[in-house]
XYZ file of C-alpha atoms in Angstrom:
660
model
C 0.460 -34.028 6.164
C 2.472 -32.341 3.395
C 1.872 -28.759 2.696
C 0.147 -29.437 -0.782
C -2.282 -31.875 1.649
C -2.638 -29.199 4.129
C -3.505 -26.579 1.105
C -6.006 -28.916 -0.170
C -7.679 -29.732 3.169
C -8.980 -26.372 3.813
C -10.686 -26.038 6.998
C -10.100 -29.048 8.483
C -12.937 -31.319 10.064
C -11.147 -32.323 13.037
C -10.680 -29.679 15.018
C -6.926 -28.614 15.258
C -5.466 -27.899 19.234
C -5.522 -24.204 20.223
C -2.435 -22.432 19.565
C -0.768 -19.645 22.334
C -0.358 -16.746 21.970
C 2.929 -15.579 20.460
C 4.373 -12.467 22.285
C 7.103 -11.851 20.328
C 5.069 -11.125 17.156
C 4.089 -8.005 16.276
C 0.278 -7.882 16.753
C -2.371 -5.699 16.353
C -3.769 -3.794 18.876
C -6.633 -4.618 20.497
C -9.841 -2.821 18.701
C -12.221 -0.882 21.140
C -15.483 -2.587 22.020
C -17.991 -1.381 19.283
C -20.660 -3.956 19.255
C -24.378 -3.907 21.274
C -24.524 -7.650 22.957
C -26.911 -8.283 20.217
C -24.139 -7.905 17.402
C -21.388 -10.396 19.757
C -24.244 -12.742 18.904
C -24.391 -12.022 15.454
C -20.591 -11.922 15.435
C -20.205 -15.204 16.927
C -23.046 -16.472 14.618
C -21.146 -15.151 11.396
C -18.063 -16.649 12.448
C -19.450 -20.234 13.394
C -21.085 -20.464 9.715
C -17.677 -21.689 8.764
C -17.509 -24.512 10.948
C -19.626 -27.719 11.104
C -22.051 -27.852 13.960
C -20.510 -30.453 16.141
C -17.911 -28.247 16.721
C -19.721 -24.735 17.062
C -20.198 -25.661 21.231
C -16.483 -25.718 21.498
C -15.741 -22.837 19.459
C -18.400 -20.440 20.926
C -16.163 -20.151 24.022
C -13.025 -19.638 22.210
C -14.415 -16.898 19.351
C -16.286 -15.257 22.135
C -12.986 -14.729 24.413
C -11.384 -13.656 21.262
C -13.691 -11.003 20.557
C -13.637 -9.867 24.084
C -9.509 -9.592 24.320
C -8.770 -8.537 21.118
C -12.263 -6.761 19.835
C -12.224 -9.556 16.420
C -12.314 -13.121 15.915
C -9.569 -14.157 14.246
C -9.398 -17.440 14.414
C -5.998 -18.223 15.973
C -6.590 -21.749 15.931
C -6.611 -22.060 12.684
C -3.454 -20.693 11.573
C -1.522 -23.030 9.643
C 1.346 -24.819 11.113
C 3.552 -24.496 8.008
C 5.933 -21.318 7.796
C 3.821 -18.405 5.640
C 6.391 -17.441 2.737
C 5.936 -17.153 -1.315
C 7.604 -20.410 -2.063
C 8.490 -21.221 -6.045
C 5.401 -21.460 -7.663
C 6.080 -25.631 -8.237
C 5.279 -26.293 -4.724
C 1.871 -25.439 -5.398
C -0.812 -27.724 -5.668
C -3.199 -26.547 -8.520
C -4.849 -27.160 -12.162
C -3.764 -24.235 -13.747
C -0.404 -21.871 -13.293
C -2.679 -18.576 -12.534
C -4.252 -19.946 -9.181
C -0.783 -21.114 -8.362
C 0.620 -17.696 -8.706
C -2.117 -16.107 -6.815
C -1.679 -18.561 -3.771
C 2.370 -17.830 -4.007
C 0.947 -13.382 -4.177
C -1.190 -14.367 -0.760
C 1.360 -16.096 1.047
C 4.039 -13.532 0.279
C 1.528 -10.630 1.996
C 1.583 -12.782 4.923
C 4.910 -13.594 5.074
C 6.562 -12.738 8.533
C 8.558 -10.597 7.459
C 6.356 -8.507 5.000
C 3.470 -8.832 7.160
C 3.010 -5.820 9.994
C 0.508 -7.923 12.025
C 0.574 -11.346 10.396
C -1.404 -13.651 12.976
C -4.205 -10.688 12.625
C -3.709 -11.068 8.423
C -2.693 -7.605 8.381
C -0.411 -6.706 5.720
C 0.361 -2.677 6.119
C -1.212 0.026 7.374
C -2.478 -0.836 10.916
C -5.647 -2.438 9.188
C -4.989 -3.368 5.924
C -6.120 -7.083 5.760
C -5.689 -9.896 3.404
C -8.366 -11.670 5.161
C -10.446 -10.939 7.802
C -10.133 -14.382 9.912
C -8.027 -17.994 9.424
C -11.045 -19.967 8.042
C -11.400 -17.240 5.109
C -7.951 -17.863 4.529
C -7.911 -21.805 4.151
C -10.959 -21.656 2.564
C -9.398 -19.316 -0.205
C -6.047 -21.504 -0.592
C -8.456 -24.483 -1.066
C -10.464 -23.096 -3.718
C -7.493 -21.732 -5.693
C -5.629 -25.424 -5.604
C -9.279 -26.802 -6.977
C -9.635 -23.953 -9.605
C -9.478 -24.296 -13.569
C -9.379 -22.262 -15.820
C -12.825 -22.118 -16.739
C -13.932 -20.836 -13.258
C -13.593 -17.579 -11.324
C -13.385 -17.230 -7.342
C -14.909 -14.178 -5.825
C -14.211 -12.943 -3.244
C -16.565 -10.417 -0.677
C -14.011 -8.455 1.683
C -11.770 -11.555 2.383
C -14.843 -13.924 1.800
C -14.590 -16.439 -0.497
C -17.989 -16.834 -1.653
C -17.564 -19.471 -4.090
C -15.886 -21.013 -7.785
C -17.906 -20.130 -10.309
C -18.106 -20.867 -14.082
C -16.735 -18.291 -16.402
C -13.794 -18.705 -18.742
C -10.126 -18.835 -19.828
C -9.980 -15.166 -20.572
C -12.002 -13.971 -17.660
C -10.364 -13.083 -13.957
C -9.545 -16.278 -12.045
C -10.201 -14.101 -8.848
C -12.340 -10.840 -8.613
C -11.810 -9.232 -5.141
C -14.142 -6.034 -3.421
C -13.069 -4.949 -0.227
C -15.068 -2.908 1.950
C -17.233 -1.924 -0.168
C -20.277 -0.634 1.633
C -23.063 1.876 1.011
C -21.600 5.761 1.015
C -23.778 6.416 4.120
C -22.207 3.601 6.016
C -18.468 4.475 5.535
C -17.541 6.237 8.287
C -14.611 5.132 10.684
C -16.954 3.811 13.225
C -18.946 2.081 10.325
C -16.089 0.060 9.780
C -15.155 -0.979 12.996
C -18.781 -2.131 13.497
C -18.886 -4.028 10.145
C -15.542 -5.690 10.747
C -15.999 -6.872 13.878
C -19.142 -8.603 13.011
C -17.217 -9.934 10.237
C -18.915 -8.772 7.353
C -16.418 -6.240 5.836
C -12.556 -5.503 5.461
C -10.320 -2.862 5.294
C -7.751 -3.827 2.335
C -5.982 -0.609 2.442
C -4.409 -1.350 -1.589
C -1.962 -3.765 -2.083
C -3.099 -5.653 1.173
C -6.190 -6.809 0.428
C -5.309 -7.498 -3.581
C -2.442 -9.678 -2.451
C 0.126 -6.997 -4.914
C 2.417 -6.101 -1.830
C 6.618 -6.662 -2.029
C 7.357 -5.078 1.420
C 8.600 -1.706 1.679
C 10.232 -1.418 -1.956
C 6.329 -1.229 -3.244
C 6.840 2.046 -2.229
C 10.356 2.756 -1.946
C 11.130 3.861 -5.517
C 8.213 6.096 -5.499
C 9.507 7.742 -2.205
C 13.009 8.187 -3.882
C 11.057 10.246 -6.735
C 9.604 12.288 -4.422
C 12.362 12.880 -1.968
C 14.835 13.682 -4.806
C 12.407 15.973 -6.528
C 11.683 17.919 -3.026
C 15.238 18.653 -3.295
C 14.776 19.551 -6.830
C 11.969 21.815 -5.783
C 13.880 23.861 -3.488
C 17.043 23.900 -5.624
C 19.359 22.081 -2.718
C 21.443 19.013 -3.315
C 20.322 16.412 -1.023
C 24.105 15.493 0.019
C 24.220 17.287 3.969
C 20.288 18.013 3.254
C 18.119 16.708 6.221
C 14.825 14.773 5.466
C 12.434 14.146 8.778
C 9.853 12.082 8.822
C 7.995 8.966 10.773
C 6.186 5.904 10.775
C 8.610 2.478 9.851
C 5.547 0.142 9.492
C 4.861 -1.286 6.167
C 4.845 1.541 3.335
C 6.366 4.087 5.592
C 9.422 1.792 6.247
C 10.684 2.601 2.968
C 11.307 6.092 3.584
C 14.897 5.914 4.975
C 15.970 3.724 2.776
C 14.628 6.180 0.156
C 16.490 9.031 1.798
C 19.787 6.715 1.546
C 19.485 6.264 -2.179
C 18.515 10.086 -2.760
C 21.534 10.752 -0.934
C 20.127 12.595 2.125
C 20.006 12.770 6.001
C 17.193 11.072 7.203
C 15.807 10.730 10.389
C 11.911 9.176 10.671
C 10.148 8.705 14.197
C 8.585 5.069 14.921
C 6.679 4.798 18.328
C 7.012 0.394 18.387
C 10.221 -0.476 19.377
C 9.559 -4.053 17.477
C 8.954 -2.690 13.813
C 11.704 -0.237 14.719
C 14.091 -3.259 15.449
C 12.838 -5.589 12.199
C 13.525 -2.153 9.712
C 17.069 -1.926 11.336
C 17.812 -5.665 10.939
C 16.145 -5.812 7.657
C 18.725 -3.236 6.737
C 16.322 -0.421 5.875
C 17.992 2.193 8.338
C 21.107 2.226 9.251
C 21.203 3.673 13.105
C 18.693 3.517 15.778
C 18.790 6.153 18.496
C 16.754 6.357 21.661
C 17.903 10.037 23.208
C 17.283 13.171 21.859
C 19.938 15.213 22.834
C 22.103 11.977 20.903
C 19.551 12.500 18.080
C 20.450 16.072 17.644
C 24.632 15.932 18.174
C 24.151 12.664 15.422
C 22.308 15.199 13.056
C 24.846 17.915 13.261
C 28.030 16.076 12.760
C 26.055 14.099 9.918
C 25.627 17.429 8.323
C 28.918 18.800 9.202
C 30.054 16.015 7.324
C 27.641 15.447 4.338
C 26.889 11.944 5.345
C 24.411 9.959 3.599
C 22.652 8.324 6.223
C 19.151 7.184 7.993
C 18.469 7.453 11.568
C 15.279 5.504 13.667
C 14.446 7.570 16.640
C 12.745 5.650 18.923
C 10.234 7.684 19.732
C 7.208 10.156 19.137
C 8.163 12.729 15.884
C 6.594 15.319 17.768
C 9.373 15.755 20.230
C 11.778 15.448 17.166
C 10.370 18.507 15.447
C 10.286 20.582 19.048
C 13.930 19.545 19.563
C 15.162 20.410 16.159
C 13.304 24.097 16.764
C 14.760 24.387 19.804
C 18.442 23.403 19.211
C 18.161 25.298 15.669
C 18.507 22.326 13.419
C 17.807 23.006 9.902
C 15.415 20.943 8.504
C 15.171 20.836 4.277
C 12.330 18.193 3.729
C 9.828 17.497 6.053
C 6.513 15.099 5.839
C 4.894 12.161 8.055
C 3.585 8.786 6.794
C 1.919 7.131 10.020
C -0.847 5.607 9.250
C -3.141 8.635 9.903
C -6.172 6.953 7.823
C -6.585 4.838 11.291
C -6.074 7.652 14.082
C -8.014 6.003 16.481
C -7.035 2.460 16.528
C -2.829 2.559 16.338
C -2.123 4.538 13.057
C -0.946 7.568 14.922
C 0.331 7.787 18.966
C -0.237 10.719 21.265
C 2.846 12.295 22.312
C 3.644 12.204 26.199
C 2.487 8.513 26.392
C 4.123 4.903 26.114
C 3.890 3.002 23.513
C 2.089 0.262 26.023
C -0.073 2.804 27.796
C -1.177 4.410 24.626
C -2.463 1.019 22.946
C -4.082 0.100 26.729
C -5.728 3.693 26.372
C -6.989 2.866 23.038
C -9.152 -0.092 23.621
C -10.286 0.908 26.954
C -10.316 4.925 27.055
C -10.956 5.262 23.582
C -12.377 9.061 24.005
C -9.853 10.320 25.916
C -7.241 8.715 23.215
C -9.020 10.738 20.478
C -8.817 13.830 22.509
C -4.947 13.225 23.077
C -4.229 12.045 19.545
C -5.691 15.248 18.723
C -4.211 17.512 20.678
C -0.947 15.940 19.879
C -1.611 16.730 15.937
C -1.870 20.416 17.132
C 1.563 20.349 18.770
C 2.604 18.121 15.830
C 1.508 20.944 13.323
C 3.065 23.797 15.737
C 6.140 22.512 15.379
C 6.141 22.131 11.522
C 4.627 25.203 10.826
C 7.506 26.779 13.147
C 10.335 24.959 10.944
C 8.162 26.272 7.759
C 9.014 29.337 9.099
C 12.736 29.337 8.846
C 12.484 27.471 5.403
C 11.354 24.248 5.840
C 9.788 22.403 2.389
C 6.714 20.689 4.234
C 4.305 18.526 1.934
C 1.476 15.945 3.236
C 2.641 12.414 1.966
C -0.725 11.115 1.245
C -1.483 9.548 4.757
C -4.498 11.743 5.697
C -2.158 14.387 8.130
C -3.282 17.381 6.942
C -7.145 16.586 6.778
C -6.740 15.308 10.090
C -4.716 17.842 11.554
C -7.508 20.282 10.268
C -10.259 17.795 11.818
C -8.308 18.309 15.098
C -8.629 22.236 14.611
C -4.775 22.514 13.686
C -3.265 25.227 12.133
C -2.985 23.828 8.413
C -5.553 25.722 6.411
C -4.618 27.973 3.203
C -5.609 31.884 4.126
C -8.988 31.050 1.661
C -10.173 28.615 4.401
C -10.487 25.797 1.814
C -7.102 24.386 0.783
C -4.573 23.597 2.865
C -1.543 25.625 3.570
C 0.861 22.733 2.612
C 0.856 20.752 -0.709
C 0.070 16.805 -1.085
C 3.443 15.223 -2.582
C 0.944 14.313 -5.127
C 0.242 18.080 -6.248
C 3.763 19.198 -6.121
C 5.445 16.622 -7.438
C 4.359 13.015 -8.161
C 0.884 14.094 -10.091
C 2.448 16.844 -12.444
C 5.271 15.031 -13.308
C 4.681 11.301 -12.839
C 1.211 10.808 -13.137
C -0.045 12.910 -15.706
C 2.617 11.621 -18.258
C 1.546 8.044 -17.497
C 4.201 7.148 -15.186
C 3.378 4.831 -12.218
C 4.707 1.756 -9.862
C 4.797 -1.080 -12.251
C 5.782 -4.299 -10.687
C 6.768 -8.021 -10.960
C 7.860 -10.939 -9.220
C 9.395 -13.958 -10.157
C 6.851 -17.176 -9.267
C 10.325 -19.238 -9.408
C 11.365 -17.649 -6.229
C 14.883 -17.513 -7.696
C 17.044 -14.490 -7.168
C 18.974 -15.095 -10.305
C 15.660 -14.880 -12.688
C 15.034 -11.297 -10.317
C 18.645 -10.294 -11.529
C 17.932 -11.406 -15.129
C 14.578 -9.251 -15.705
C 16.576 -6.121 -13.800
C 18.646 -6.206 -16.952
C 15.927 -7.073 -19.380
C 13.697 -3.960 -18.217
C 16.708 -1.677 -18.125
C 17.319 -2.726 -21.598
C 14.021 -1.640 -22.796
C 13.911 1.317 -20.816
C 17.837 3.068 -22.615
C 16.500 1.596 -25.855
C 13.064 3.929 -25.156
C 14.676 6.759 -24.010
C 16.608 7.125 -27.175
C 13.706 8.297 -28.752
C 11.920 9.542 -25.936
C 10.393 13.215 -25.859
C 12.111 16.013 -24.191
C 9.376 16.125 -21.878
C 9.469 12.854 -20.127
C 13.275 12.521 -20.319
C 14.142 13.266 -16.566
C 11.782 10.716 -15.674
C 13.465 8.060 -17.826
C 16.773 8.672 -16.420
C 15.489 8.591 -13.023
C 14.295 5.203 -13.540
C 17.209 3.835 -15.650
C 19.859 4.918 -12.477
C 16.503 3.147 -10.247
C 17.260 -0.106 -12.234
C 20.751 -0.046 -12.393
C 20.967 0.207 -8.750
C 18.288 -2.366 -7.692
C 20.679 -5.330 -6.663
C 22.911 -3.120 -5.078
C 20.538 -1.406 -2.905
C 19.098 -5.045 -1.521
C 15.309 -3.918 -2.150
C 14.028 -7.585 -1.425
C 12.185 -8.298 1.754
C 9.720 -11.902 0.920
C 9.090 -12.942 -2.809
C 11.610 -11.807 -5.646
C 9.836 -8.644 -6.824
C 10.877 -5.213 -8.407
C 9.295 -2.082 -8.551
C 9.876 0.442 -11.374
C 8.489 3.838 -12.391
C 7.268 3.451 -15.901
C 4.803 4.687 -18.686
C 2.523 2.683 -20.917
C 5.050 2.377 -23.477
C 7.499 1.102 -21.244
C 5.001 -1.156 -19.204
C 3.895 -2.743 -22.195
C 7.549 -3.240 -24.274
C 9.367 -4.596 -20.737
C 6.182 -7.225 -20.085
C 6.605 -8.457 -23.923
C 10.259 -8.857 -23.264
C 9.456 -10.936 -20.103
C 7.100 -12.786 -21.916
C 9.523 -13.408 -24.575
C 12.177 -14.742 -22.270
C 9.648 -16.856 -20.378
C 9.004 -18.518 -23.834
C 12.210 -19.091 -24.585
C 13.196 -20.789 -21.542
C 15.482 -17.867 -19.812
C 13.225 -17.488 -16.935
C 10.421 -18.643 -15.602
C 6.533 -17.273 -14.902
C 6.110 -13.506 -13.560
C 3.576 -11.743 -12.428
C 2.701 -8.667 -13.312
C 1.160 -5.631 -11.396
C 1.431 -2.262 -9.511
C 0.450 -0.447 -6.422
C -3.018 1.016 -6.660
C -1.122 4.303 -5.891
C -0.914 4.717 -9.792
C -2.074 6.907 -12.626
C -5.429 5.101 -13.235
C -6.345 3.020 -10.209
C -7.591 5.347 -7.713
C -9.613 8.100 -6.904
C -8.265 9.684 -3.808
C -9.178 13.455 -3.593
C -6.511 14.284 -0.740
C -3.606 12.256 -2.964
C -3.745 10.364 -6.140
C -5.895 12.906 -7.549
C -5.047 15.825 -5.056
C -3.915 17.711 -8.612
C -7.162 17.407 -10.871
C -9.055 20.752 -10.270
C -11.555 20.175 -12.254
C -14.257 19.851 -9.490
C -14.425 16.081 -9.980
C -11.893 14.962 -7.432
C -14.754 13.665 -5.189
C -16.073 11.432 -7.936
C -14.869 7.669 -8.332
C -15.449 6.590 -12.034
C -11.855 6.510 -13.045
C -11.255 3.595 -10.659
C -14.187 1.720 -10.912
C -13.919 2.243 -14.780
C -10.518 1.416 -14.512
C -10.972 -2.436 -12.522
C -14.108 -3.462 -15.033
C -11.535 -2.500 -17.791
C -8.645 -4.383 -16.591
C -11.462 -7.378 -15.675
C -12.542 -7.617 -19.737
C -8.997 -6.968 -21.462
C -6.629 -10.066 -19.732
C -5.897 -9.304 -15.528
C -5.584 -12.612 -14.254
C -7.651 -11.328 -11.309
C -9.017 -7.675 -10.088
C -9.375 -5.698 -7.121
C -11.611 -2.522 -5.900
C -11.676 -1.644 -2.778
C -12.913 1.221 -0.109
C -10.590 3.198 1.919
C -6.691 2.751 1.463
C -3.940 4.958 2.553
C -6.087 7.844 3.360
C -9.259 5.794 5.421
C -12.490 4.287 4.867
C -14.963 6.309 2.947
C -12.135 8.721 1.588
C -10.806 7.180 -1.265
C -12.120 4.209 -3.888
C -9.315 1.842 -5.420
C -8.338 -0.629 -7.573
C -5.542 -3.324 -8.370
C -4.834 -6.097 -10.897
C -2.584 -9.105 -11.376
C -1.353 -10.904 -14.201
C 0.536 -13.970 -14.744
C 3.405 -14.191 -17.923
C 3.340 -17.734 -19.031
C 5.400 -17.004 -21.932
C 2.224 -17.793 -24.647
C 0.949 -15.887 -27.622
C -2.429 -15.016 -26.269
C -0.374 -13.371 -22.562
C 1.204 -11.192 -25.190
C -2.033 -9.997 -26.515
C -3.285 -9.682 -22.716
C -0.352 -7.363 -21.932
C -1.357 -5.227 -24.751
C -4.809 -4.566 -24.302
C -4.935 -4.229 -20.404
C -1.800 -2.525 -20.005
C -2.628 0.078 -22.325
C -6.258 0.240 -21.288
C -4.687 0.462 -17.360
C -2.302 3.208 -17.806
C -4.313 5.431 -20.679
C -7.592 5.778 -18.646
C -6.144 7.817 -16.081
C -4.021 9.788 -18.389
C -7.413 10.716 -20.388
C -9.309 11.710 -17.378
C -6.275 13.889 -15.680
C -6.417 15.317 -19.776
C -9.914 16.257 -19.496
C -9.035 17.847 -16.231
C -6.848 20.465 -18.279
C -3.835 19.148 -17.215
C -1.150 19.912 -19.172
C 1.471 17.281 -19.140
C -1.613 14.432 -19.231
C -2.725 16.642 -22.609
C 0.857 15.817 -23.968
C 0.250 12.401 -22.769
C -2.715 10.952 -24.314
C -2.150 13.269 -27.528
C 1.097 11.197 -27.848
C -0.799 7.908 -26.997
C -3.101 8.929 -29.961
C -0.416 9.152 -31.882
C 0.533 5.448 -31.362
C -2.616 3.680 -31.230
C -5.187 4.472 -34.542
C -8.020 2.788 -32.410
C -7.724 5.385 -29.695
C -9.713 8.495 -29.296
C -10.144 10.467 -26.555
C -11.844 13.658 -26.123
C -9.728 16.611 -25.482
C -10.360 19.731 -23.543
C -10.746 23.144 -25.465
C -8.973 25.669 -23.163
C -10.795 28.922 -22.359
C -8.545 32.171 -22.263
C -8.431 33.541 -18.717
C -9.053 37.233 -19.878
C -12.867 36.439 -20.569
C -13.308 36.322 -16.831
C -11.909 39.756 -16.472
C -14.651 41.754 -18.648
């Protein structure tokens, strides 16, 4: 069968042969056994409902074995035989261009060069899934190949509920992930529901088909590192940034350090992902010995080198060794997947990677104790460096939250706040999100590198034009973003699809998108897919990350994210998504995203203006109402440019009134 025929087939009527377990692929760790005997039967019934009854006798034994061996039913047998990657849009079968673009984006999320655990359909973060099993993938792709512009595909936590009648201006796909009743939104609830096959953790851009590899966060990471050094009034050259995590998003850290111009040491316990990142050029060197690491860092400092070094081992050992050897750390953070601490997101010190994985599955209580003990040691070492002047920030991965739950010394004197800031509180929030700057991105559906190069040039020209009349309050942001896009090609950021990320505000996003659309209309470039990270101005309500600099008491509310996805859906998005979980853990955040296909039409130009304006200014208005100074400035400026916008502004209270 051809590729198109395999897509159109969906779930095959004749069972494919079982597939061998490929040991050279980076696989998800075994999930702990959380189901009762009756629940295991229910999980099997749930899995078998995808298949004709004549296949049940054969598949039930196989699925029961998967559940016992891996803690999940992945349906490995049904993994496609074709190579998984984002093909040019013309290679996909379908009745409408948006559906083909969505298929392209789904396959990019599962590309072996992109996905963390591709055979388990997990893109990043240890449990950020595109689908729960391969039947869901096959059925979704089949539905998309049949979809017309008068239908909308509804997806419940990876399960394609079906094609429903709608209209041309409606989203083609609406995705929800992990949207459970709040009282059932704890980590063990996710483990149980995911094992049953009824809910999944979509992370952010994993379950919304908008992941573009480590590049997806490298720009924001570069901004963070640059401004971290600016905050401590230190030149990055010769400065040392210590962190950990080389999986999905965290793999961007060493590349960002190189772009910012510092020395980066990033620890990672997983040998496979370490060597993958090294082979992809995201890190310069790999070191496995602590003494050798100390010597190498000392040499790099002496020579003011710009270099990224992966330490294959536990980051706690690095922090403690650098303390003993008086290696001064300028910036420190952590980007392990601590939203998922008991299932592969964070590894205890003193255990090999293999032994930790075995304990995680077979002795989860002891594993949890060791993780929490490690968090206490980790924090103790950080505190010692902080006392010497290190600027440490929480990278929004729930590090401080889980450390506090482990009893580590991370609380401020008031007993309420953490002693270290979130990077959103100190950098990203006041400098970017409050002014509307966030991770805008696009993908060239043609798959042509020359199209990406042309879009880079178009975006750069638009930003330089905007900068000429931009107010002083955002000149630094504009300069950083122009510098970024000019260096994008030489920094070799592409992994998987021909994609780009670029921080921009509403004005920048709309003008860039319109310029792209005009270039498509003229035949200068092919179809584009627009999107953004959920980690943005409006898309995410996350009290310990995206909305951690909301100080009016509303940071635990999720109205903004819900309003965002609803507003995007009727203003012109091609697909929309809303998730529970993402980055900081299930039950800790609500986040949403979108995709928009640009086809060069006048109708698309109108959708660009309507949707992108809302997608940014929804969040600015909320941040303004919280009395964030930059957001008040930004929303007033937005009202000046758009007469139909009328936002409630806060009246500020004089602090002196509270003294009487």
